[in-house]
């Protein structure tokens, strides 16, 4: 995992001191340095910069106009600044980016395989291509997540892209009259007048040729299987594997195989295992106790050395609004005298409230599920890390979280980003005995975090899939699943990558391995879910049956709880009204 940042600025050849030339040079230079710092946090092991000046390029329509009337188009220069930071999770030798050879420059944030310094290897493959037209086909064979920027010196073209699912963040600012420069960055510095950042589209590979963006669309995800089930496909009344139809039984086995291989590739050969420190966790799971995170933890157990702990990161927020409702009820609707009595009692029992405020739904299910893992995975140390976030601490971090998640600005963006920010930080406590208060402080050492995102989108885990069936039948479900696949890159993954990487950690999504995605989108819809059945059975039916087959009996029937509600990171202010998740937030600096 790395942070990559590239800036392009058109200046005047006669202005030799103005590397970041043009109007508002001071503003741009300050922004440039702040973006370097933000992207350096993603890769604490090494950082590097490289500058390329291209002389005599022609003036293009997407570039800024000449900075003065004395510098015509023939006198323009093109300044490219590259910065990359490195979190070393593959290979035995340290690598410093950007990669460079004969004027070519490559910034890489991704995973080709788990065994080598894949950025260096991939750069050599690109460097030896006979034609740059072959670049999309080379990248199209990569299974893992990626974002990259590549400058080809001979053609003076800048290529950049994300993987088709957008599992690695890459933001883009396009030149404007007031901000006449081009930026690509893994993470921004939040809302700023110096740019208008957007998530880079995953529709294909892009090429900047002297200010003109040219689009190439060779890299594509498969489409959701549109085959409608036969009239009245057989109901599966329970998770009893003895009664499932043959085609469903085959799909269960294939899902387990594909998901197991995906997890294996993402947890093996982490460099930290070769260094001293036996007993240190190298892999963690963002763990709610739900079916998605539990099956990932179980499969990780198969491939992580047995003497190595696995951290289960479980976050809970002190939420004044929830505490008030749970302990006082609707206090605004009771008589004044009774209200005073309850408030006085609340002050006396404040310590009790404090001790119970972290027993949120995800904490309850997490504690239940870790016991099931301990039963069926003997010999493994499972560190159930209770990350408790006091209200004051969450509010103090809000400005930083808003900056990291930008350009995400909705209520839902903030509540999810908050949960991921504190969970991935991994600072909490672990229980050391069965005694009620026998804890010790614990900070997770894992830099690889498994995330169950993608399961609901691919397997039909949301309530809207049930609604689609009620209104439009199976065709409605197919259409909704395709919509889920189309919007994954812009709704979730870039934001989550920015938030988690701010702690110098890397999130990996086994459900979003392209092999797993291709398998699931190719399945007929009725083998993945059955909205005719009750919750806890029909939603993500295929995954529930797979969990049952590997022995996760309790997890297989657990109902979905959205992360922001399961952790209580949403709607924290006491007395705060319900807010739609798509509403725009006010920043902490706004009145």
XYZ file of C-alpha atoms in Angstrom:
591
model
C 0.000 0.000 0.000
C 1.311 3.401 -0.950
C 0.387 7.018 -1.298
C 0.865 8.500 -4.754
C 0.634 12.114 -5.813
C 1.267 13.746 -9.167
C 0.895 17.370 -10.198
C 1.112 18.925 -13.637
C 1.496 22.644 -14.154
C 1.990 24.746 -17.240
C 4.441 27.597 -16.743
C 6.654 29.898 -18.802
C 10.069 28.776 -19.967
C 11.610 32.132 -19.222
C 10.529 31.941 -15.584
C 13.352 29.738 -14.338
C 12.624 30.129 -10.632
C 8.976 29.191 -10.918
C 8.841 25.401 -10.773
C 5.259 25.668 -9.521
C 4.642 28.622 -11.814
C 1.613 30.568 -12.827
C -0.785 32.691 -10.807
C -1.249 32.003 -7.096
C 2.163 30.347 -6.927
C 2.353 30.618 -3.122
C -1.089 29.074 -2.693
C -0.217 26.244 -5.055
C 3.143 25.579 -3.430
C 1.568 25.386 0.032
C -1.125 23.050 -1.298
C 1.515 20.898 -2.978
C 3.426 20.470 0.301
C 0.263 19.691 2.272
C -0.748 17.029 -0.250
C 2.703 15.464 0.040
C 2.335 15.239 3.818
C -1.162 13.732 3.539
C -0.014 11.089 1.076
C 3.149 10.344 3.059
C 0.974 9.099 5.935
C -0.136 6.182 3.746
C 3.420 4.910 3.369
C 5.562 5.390 6.480
C 8.402 3.109 5.316
C 9.798 5.255 2.490
C 9.031 8.380 0.457
C 10.464 9.839 -2.708
C 9.928 12.655 -5.207
C 10.836 13.205 -8.845
C 10.506 16.241 -11.108
C 10.170 16.199 -14.890
C 10.240 19.322 -17.049
C 9.018 18.973 -20.606
C 10.097 21.897 -22.774
C 8.371 23.387 -25.781
C 5.017 21.602 -25.569
C 2.047 23.073 -27.352
C -0.781 24.823 -25.624
C -3.734 22.453 -25.131
C -7.326 23.204 -24.327
C -7.291 21.520 -20.897
C -4.192 23.399 -19.757
C -4.062 26.841 -18.229
C -3.684 29.792 -20.573
C -0.187 31.261 -20.917
C 0.730 33.043 -17.666
C 1.717 36.214 -19.459
C 1.306 37.774 -22.879
C 5.063 37.483 -23.464
C 4.986 33.709 -23.303
C 3.227 32.315 -26.342
C 2.290 28.688 -26.880
C 5.707 27.780 -28.292
C 7.420 28.909 -25.066
C 5.306 26.832 -22.679
C 6.855 24.252 -20.407
C 5.192 21.342 -18.700
C 6.243 20.668 -15.102
C 5.436 17.267 -13.643
C 6.008 16.543 -9.957
C 5.770 12.967 -8.720
C 5.639 11.874 -5.088
C 5.146 8.390 -3.655
C 5.242 6.848 -0.198
C 5.691 3.153 0.517
C 4.180 0.776 3.063
C 6.256 -2.349 2.520
C 4.006 -5.409 2.667
C 5.566 -7.477 -0.136
C 9.066 -8.556 -1.039
C 12.257 -8.755 1.004
C 14.027 -5.617 -0.204
C 13.016 -2.013 0.561
C 11.725 -0.063 -2.397
C 11.667 3.701 -2.836
C 9.236 5.209 -5.336
C 8.747 6.797 -7.825
C 10.295 4.158 -10.101
C 12.387 5.749 -12.882
C 14.241 4.638 -15.992
C 15.302 6.627 -19.068
C 12.812 9.386 -18.320
C 9.877 7.087 -17.662
C 8.322 7.519 -14.198
C 5.974 5.118 -12.405
C 4.017 5.575 -9.145
C 2.241 2.412 -8.034
C -0.241 1.661 -5.268
C -1.459 -1.874 -5.677
C -0.939 -5.591 -5.523
C 0.090 -7.861 -8.381
C 1.036 -10.802 -6.172
C 1.952 -11.402 -2.545
C 5.548 -12.468 -3.058
C 7.564 -9.719 -4.715
C 8.041 -5.978 -4.870
C 5.373 -5.918 -7.523
C 5.658 -2.224 -8.397
C 9.276 -2.607 -9.526
C 8.446 -5.771 -11.462
C 5.422 -4.189 -13.138
C 7.423 -1.096 -14.075
C 9.904 -3.272 -15.934
C 7.048 -4.971 -17.773
C 5.654 -1.601 -18.816
C 9.084 -0.277 -19.764
C 9.648 -3.196 -22.146
C 6.289 -2.918 -23.920
C 6.707 -2.600 -27.669
C 3.802 -0.137 -27.844
C 1.887 1.820 -25.224
C -1.329 0.579 -26.801
C -0.574 -2.704 -24.998
C -0.646 -1.062 -21.552
C -4.406 -1.542 -20.948
C -4.094 -5.234 -21.754
C -1.136 -5.628 -19.385
C -3.057 -3.957 -16.552
C -6.219 -5.878 -17.425
C -4.554 -9.144 -16.353
C -3.950 -7.905 -12.802
C -6.204 -9.566 -10.261
C -5.441 -7.357 -7.271
C -6.352 -3.780 -6.388
C -4.362 -0.893 -7.841
C -4.043 2.764 -8.670
C -1.126 4.098 -10.685
C 0.385 7.025 -12.541
C 2.857 6.410 -15.382
C 4.708 8.996 -17.445
C 6.003 7.791 -20.807
C 8.880 10.076 -21.743
C 9.052 9.238 -25.439
C 5.415 10.104 -26.167
C 5.127 12.730 -23.394
C 1.939 11.092 -22.185
C 0.703 10.576 -18.647
C -1.313 7.403 -18.028
C -3.357 6.825 -14.890
C -6.102 4.487 -13.698
C -7.678 2.532 -10.871
C -8.665 -1.123 -10.945
C -12.184 -1.735 -12.281
C -13.638 -1.976 -8.758
C -11.842 1.083 -7.436
C -10.292 -0.749 -4.480
C -7.473 1.814 -4.258
C -8.215 5.507 -3.994
C -7.166 7.979 -6.684
C -8.580 11.501 -6.766
C -8.396 13.915 -9.684
C -8.491 17.706 -9.972
C -8.848 19.028 -13.516
C -7.409 22.441 -14.420
C -9.653 25.485 -14.157
C -9.240 29.207 -14.669
C -8.647 29.808 -10.955
C -6.694 26.594 -10.261
C -4.743 26.049 -13.502
C -3.039 22.778 -12.655
C -3.778 19.081 -12.822
C -3.606 16.879 -9.709
C -3.803 13.161 -9.010
C -3.585 11.989 -5.394
C -4.424 8.986 -3.252
C -5.805 11.296 -0.579
C -6.679 14.990 -0.363
C -6.316 17.486 2.480
C -10.072 17.934 2.748
C -12.244 20.684 1.383
C -9.942 23.347 -0.040
C -10.269 26.276 -2.431
C -7.162 25.069 -4.239
C -8.912 22.227 -6.052
C -12.137 20.453 -6.906
C -11.306 16.828 -6.157
C -13.342 13.958 -7.559
C -12.979 10.192 -7.410
C -11.276 9.038 -10.595
C -13.685 6.974 -12.677
C -12.964 3.263 -12.982
C -14.443 3.091 -16.483
C -11.035 2.651 -18.054
C -7.479 3.889 -18.369
C -6.868 7.593 -18.963
C -4.132 9.402 -20.823
C -3.181 13.055 -20.566
C -1.520 14.253 -23.763
C -0.543 17.930 -23.463
C -3.766 18.837 -21.751
C -6.124 16.520 -23.575
C -7.704 13.639 -21.689
C -8.178 10.609 -23.906
C -10.219 7.732 -22.651
C -9.562 4.033 -23.135
C -12.103 1.452 -21.985
C -10.474 -1.960 -22.335
C -10.729 -2.791 -18.611
C -14.316 -3.746 -17.790
C -16.127 -5.702 -15.131
C -18.515 -8.409 -16.198
C -22.235 -7.673 -16.172
C -24.647 -9.269 -13.736
C -26.215 -12.434 -15.160
C -29.594 -11.361 -16.564
C -31.069 -14.865 -16.777
C -34.423 -14.913 -15.040
C -35.086 -17.927 -12.815
C -37.672 -20.484 -13.884
C -41.202 -19.786 -12.767
C -41.393 -20.451 -9.055
C -37.816 -21.614 -8.351
C -37.791 -24.082 -5.433
C -37.700 -22.520 -1.978
C -34.905 -23.461 0.415
C -36.844 -23.454 3.692
C -33.783 -23.698 5.936
C -29.977 -23.788 5.922
C -30.026 -27.567 6.042
C -27.414 -28.541 3.462
C -29.044 -31.933 2.956
C -32.033 -30.409 1.174
C -30.436 -27.830 -1.134
C -30.804 -28.372 -4.897
C -27.816 -29.729 -6.798
C -26.998 -26.508 -8.679
C -27.045 -24.546 -5.426
C -24.796 -27.119 -3.722
C -22.251 -26.725 -6.533
C -22.377 -22.917 -6.215
C -21.749 -23.193 -2.445
C -18.579 -25.224 -3.024
C -17.338 -22.853 -5.710
C -17.917 -19.792 -3.544
C -15.956 -21.331 -0.676
C -13.099 -22.218 -3.049
C -12.946 -18.776 -4.684
C -13.211 -16.880 -1.405
C -10.672 -19.134 0.297
C -8.137 -18.523 -2.472
C -8.800 -14.785 -2.354
C -8.145 -14.657 1.399
C -5.060 -16.864 1.045
C -3.484 -14.502 -1.504
C -4.141 -11.518 0.729
C -2.794 -12.830 4.053
C 0.264 -14.848 3.036
C 3.843 -13.606 2.687
C 3.529 -10.379 4.678
C 7.104 -9.073 5.196
C 6.712 -8.462 8.957
C 6.659 -12.210 9.564
C 10.361 -12.462 8.726
C 11.352 -9.988 11.445
C 11.667 -10.582 15.208
C 8.533 -10.315 17.302
C 6.844 -13.703 17.555
C 3.306 -13.352 18.791
C 2.674 -10.123 16.890
C -0.441 -9.965 14.759
C 0.220 -9.163 11.102
C -3.399 -9.530 9.953
C -6.521 -7.959 11.426
C -10.189 -8.189 10.510
C -12.634 -5.290 10.771
C -14.934 -7.392 12.887
C -18.599 -6.885 13.777
C -19.458 -10.516 14.390
C -21.592 -10.511 11.259
C -21.422 -13.195 8.607
C -19.106 -11.264 6.260
C -16.330 -10.484 8.743
C -16.646 -13.857 10.456
C -16.170 -15.970 7.351
C -13.135 -13.843 6.420
C -11.666 -14.410 9.891
C -12.306 -18.146 9.593
C -10.648 -18.374 6.164
C -7.702 -16.257 7.335
C -7.204 -18.830 10.115
C -6.573 -21.434 7.413
C -3.648 -19.519 5.940
C -2.053 -17.451 8.723
C 0.631 -19.332 10.744
C -0.972 -20.866 13.823
C 1.472 -19.233 16.258
C 0.490 -15.794 14.937
C -2.502 -14.053 16.550
C -5.248 -12.551 14.429
C -6.682 -9.251 15.637
C -10.441 -8.760 15.495
C -11.029 -5.001 15.556
C -14.425 -4.163 17.052
C -15.345 -0.490 17.413
C -18.021 1.057 19.642
C -18.923 4.709 20.075
C -20.233 6.489 23.123
C -23.365 7.971 21.586
C -25.241 10.443 23.832
C -28.369 10.207 21.718
C -28.551 6.405 21.987
C -27.697 6.440 25.691
C -30.446 8.953 26.394
C -33.061 6.919 24.554
C -31.981 3.610 26.092
C -31.752 4.822 29.695
C -34.267 7.681 29.936
C -36.746 6.947 27.184
C -38.395 9.934 25.528
C -37.656 12.297 28.388
C -39.092 15.288 26.575
C -42.602 13.822 26.720
C -42.880 13.212 30.490
C -44.018 15.613 33.278
C -41.524 18.204 34.518
C -41.273 16.801 38.079
C -40.637 13.285 36.823
C -38.057 14.625 34.340
C -36.119 16.283 37.199
C -36.180 13.059 39.195
C -34.855 11.025 36.287
C -32.123 13.530 35.481
C -30.969 13.470 39.132
C -30.935 9.688 39.123
C -28.979 9.782 35.888
C -26.266 11.877 37.523
C -25.987 9.413 40.407
C -25.839 6.469 38.023
C -23.446 8.111 35.566
C -20.812 5.465 36.173
C -23.302 2.748 35.274
C -24.178 4.528 32.025
C -20.481 4.890 31.184
C -19.836 1.196 31.673
C -22.782 0.139 29.506
C -22.474 2.739 26.761
C -20.112 0.589 24.686
C -22.340 -2.500 24.555
C -23.505 -1.549 21.071
C -25.017 -4.151 18.708
C -21.676 -4.890 17.000
C -19.979 -5.376 20.394
C -22.645 -7.846 21.470
C -22.474 -9.885 18.255
C -18.682 -9.621 18.163
C -18.346 -11.100 21.657
C -20.718 -13.899 20.721
C -18.982 -14.691 17.461
C -15.403 -14.708 18.754
C -16.447 -17.574 21.028
C -17.659 -19.555 18.006
C -14.335 -18.923 16.274
C -12.456 -20.121 19.355
C -14.489 -23.322 19.382
C -14.017 -24.263 15.727
C -10.480 -22.860 15.294
C -8.550 -24.406 18.213
C -4.973 -23.309 18.782
C -5.444 -19.801 17.403
C -5.063 -16.686 19.536
C -7.926 -14.370 18.637
C -7.309 -10.874 19.979
C -10.773 -9.372 20.304
C -9.776 -5.700 20.381
C -12.444 -3.538 21.984
C -11.968 -0.093 20.468
C -14.051 2.192 22.694
C -14.440 5.752 21.442
C -15.587 8.391 23.948
C -17.865 11.060 22.553
C -15.298 13.808 23.142
C -12.616 11.865 21.274
C -14.824 11.242 18.252
C -15.759 14.904 18.039
C -12.131 15.991 18.383
C -11.234 13.783 15.407
C -14.106 14.927 13.210
C -12.228 17.654 11.336
C -9.396 15.264 10.474
C -11.825 12.564 9.342
C -13.754 15.018 7.159
C -10.523 16.086 5.475
C -9.454 12.505 4.801
C -12.789 11.317 3.453
C -13.183 14.338 1.128
C -14.688 14.613 -1.490
C -17.200 12.498 0.442
C -19.446 15.000 2.261
C -22.665 13.192 3.219
C -24.026 12.188 6.620
C -23.450 8.548 5.726
C -19.883 9.240 4.553
C -19.072 10.759 7.935
C -20.654 8.057 10.092
C -18.946 5.262 8.134
C -15.622 7.082 7.949
C -15.675 7.655 11.717
C -16.172 3.950 12.375
C -13.405 2.946 9.972
C -11.020 5.626 11.241
C -11.068 4.439 14.847
C -11.384 0.718 14.083
C -8.382 0.731 11.739
C -6.344 2.729 14.236
C -6.562 -0.388 16.390
C -6.074 1.236 19.806
C -8.197 -0.412 22.478
C -8.113 -3.174 25.034
C -8.276 -6.977 25.189
C -9.699 -9.201 27.894
C -7.058 -11.327 29.628
C -9.324 -13.487 31.802
C -12.973 -14.295 32.417
C -13.178 -11.756 35.245
C -15.596 -8.910 34.387
C -13.041 -6.070 34.361
C -9.810 -7.925 33.646
C -8.523 -6.017 30.608
C -5.188 -4.722 29.412
C -4.491 -1.936 26.904
C -3.714 -3.169 23.403
C -2.650 -1.579 20.132
C -2.891 -3.727 17.031
C 0.392 -4.224 15.176
C -1.361 -5.521 12.050
C -0.903 -3.446 8.915
C -3.103 -5.647 6.716
C -6.829 -5.264 7.443
C -9.460 -7.543 5.926
C -12.756 -5.853 5.106
C -15.995 -7.650 4.225
C -17.234 -4.901 1.924
C -18.744 -6.164 -1.309
C -20.685 -9.091 0.097
C -23.986 -7.215 0.380
C -23.632 -5.655 -3.063
C -22.803 -8.916 -4.829
C -25.034 -11.315 -2.902
C -28.088 -9.201 -2.198
C -27.756 -8.274 1.459
C -29.592 -4.951 1.503
C -33.255 -4.296 2.221
C -33.564 -2.548 -1.133
C -33.070 -5.894 -2.883
C -36.150 -7.206 -1.088
C -38.011 -4.020 -2.029
C -36.969 -4.403 -5.669
C -38.411 -7.907 -5.712
C -41.673 -6.735 -4.150
C -42.136 -4.036 -6.786
C -40.573 -5.524 -9.940
C -39.958 -9.212 -9.305
C -36.732 -10.999 -10.158
C -35.939 -8.514 -12.934
C -35.979 -5.745 -10.349
C -33.457 -7.649 -8.225
C -31.153 -8.159 -11.224
C -31.325 -4.460 -12.093
C -30.585 -3.487 -8.483
C -27.579 -5.824 -8.286
C -26.186 -4.310 -11.485
C -26.642 -0.843 -10.036
C -24.769 -1.951 -6.886
C -21.859 -3.175 -8.994
C -21.758 0.003 -11.072
C -21.575 2.344 -8.098
C -19.226 0.442 -5.755
C -16.158 2.430 -6.914
C -17.628 5.865 -6.232
C -19.745 5.106 -3.153
C -17.378 3.248 -0.870
C -13.944 2.043 -1.794
C -12.045 5.254 -2.451
C -13.340 6.836 0.744
C -12.587 3.744 2.833
C -9.092 3.431 1.367
C -8.276 7.036 2.242
C -9.527 6.689 5.814
C -7.827 3.402 6.667
C -4.581 4.293 4.918
C -4.264 7.448 7.009
C -2.927 5.174 9.766
C -0.298 3.600 7.500
C -2.370 0.439 7.041
C -3.772 -1.359 4.016
C -7.309 -2.604 3.623
C -7.909 -5.700 1.520
C -11.280 -6.848 0.210
C -11.473 -10.617 -0.424
C -15.072 -10.381 -1.633
C -13.900 -7.919 -4.301
C -11.182 -10.059 -5.792
C -11.926 -9.907 -9.509
C -12.119 -13.697 -9.572
C -14.755 -13.727 -6.816
C -16.649 -10.869 -8.472
C -16.623 -12.585 -11.864
C -17.903 -15.800 -10.314
C -20.719 -14.111 -8.409
C -21.940 -11.807 -11.181
C -22.062 -14.820 -13.495
C -24.360 -16.830 -11.223
C -28.116 -16.820 -11.827
C -29.748 -14.484 -9.343
C -31.844 -17.132 -7.558
C -28.674 -18.978 -6.492
C -27.401 -15.906 -4.608
C -30.472 -14.744 -2.708
C -34.153 -15.441 -2.327
C -36.190 -12.398 -1.244
C -39.220 -14.619 -0.754
C -37.621 -15.987 2.420
C -37.318 -14.276 5.781
C -34.379 -12.115 6.853
C -31.479 -14.180 8.089
C -32.125 -16.798 5.429
C -33.068 -15.333 2.048
C -30.668 -12.368 2.082
C -27.187 -13.502 0.990
C -28.535 -17.057 0.988
C -25.519 -18.469 -0.848
C -23.058 -17.018 1.676
C -25.189 -18.220 4.609
C -25.129 -21.750 3.233
C -21.361 -21.508 2.700
C -20.893 -20.364 6.308
C -23.015 -23.254 7.509
C -20.940 -25.708 5.469
C -17.631 -24.588 7.040
C -19.115 -24.839 10.538
C -20.064 -21.224 11.326
C -23.544 -22.098 12.558
C -24.221 -18.976 14.618
C -22.801 -16.574 12.027
C -24.845 -18.168 9.244
C -28.149 -16.932 10.704
C -27.058 -13.535 11.992
C -29.013 -10.640 10.496
C -27.312 -7.673 8.887
C -26.622 -4.520 10.865
C -25.157 -1.545 9.001
C -21.759 -0.543 10.410
C -22.783 2.974 11.399
C -25.759 1.633 13.388
C -24.016 -1.433 14.756
C -21.173 0.676 16.143
C -23.362 3.714 17.048
C -21.203 6.067 14.984
C -24.308 7.627 13.405
C -26.349 10.530 14.821
C -24.559 11.193 18.086
C -26.069 14.396 19.398
C -28.664 13.925 22.149
C -32.033 15.023 20.813
C -30.772 15.026 17.220
C -33.467 14.307 14.675
C -33.232 11.557 12.080
C -31.178 12.561 9.041
C -31.120 10.982 5.618
C -27.730 9.477 4.859
C -27.430 11.336 1.552
C -27.742 14.800 3.121
C -24.616 16.939 2.972
C -22.869 17.545 6.277
C -21.774 20.856 7.674
C -18.051 20.928 8.347
C -16.904 21.644 11.901
C -15.860 25.136 10.783
C -19.289 26.011 9.359
C -21.864 27.830 11.519
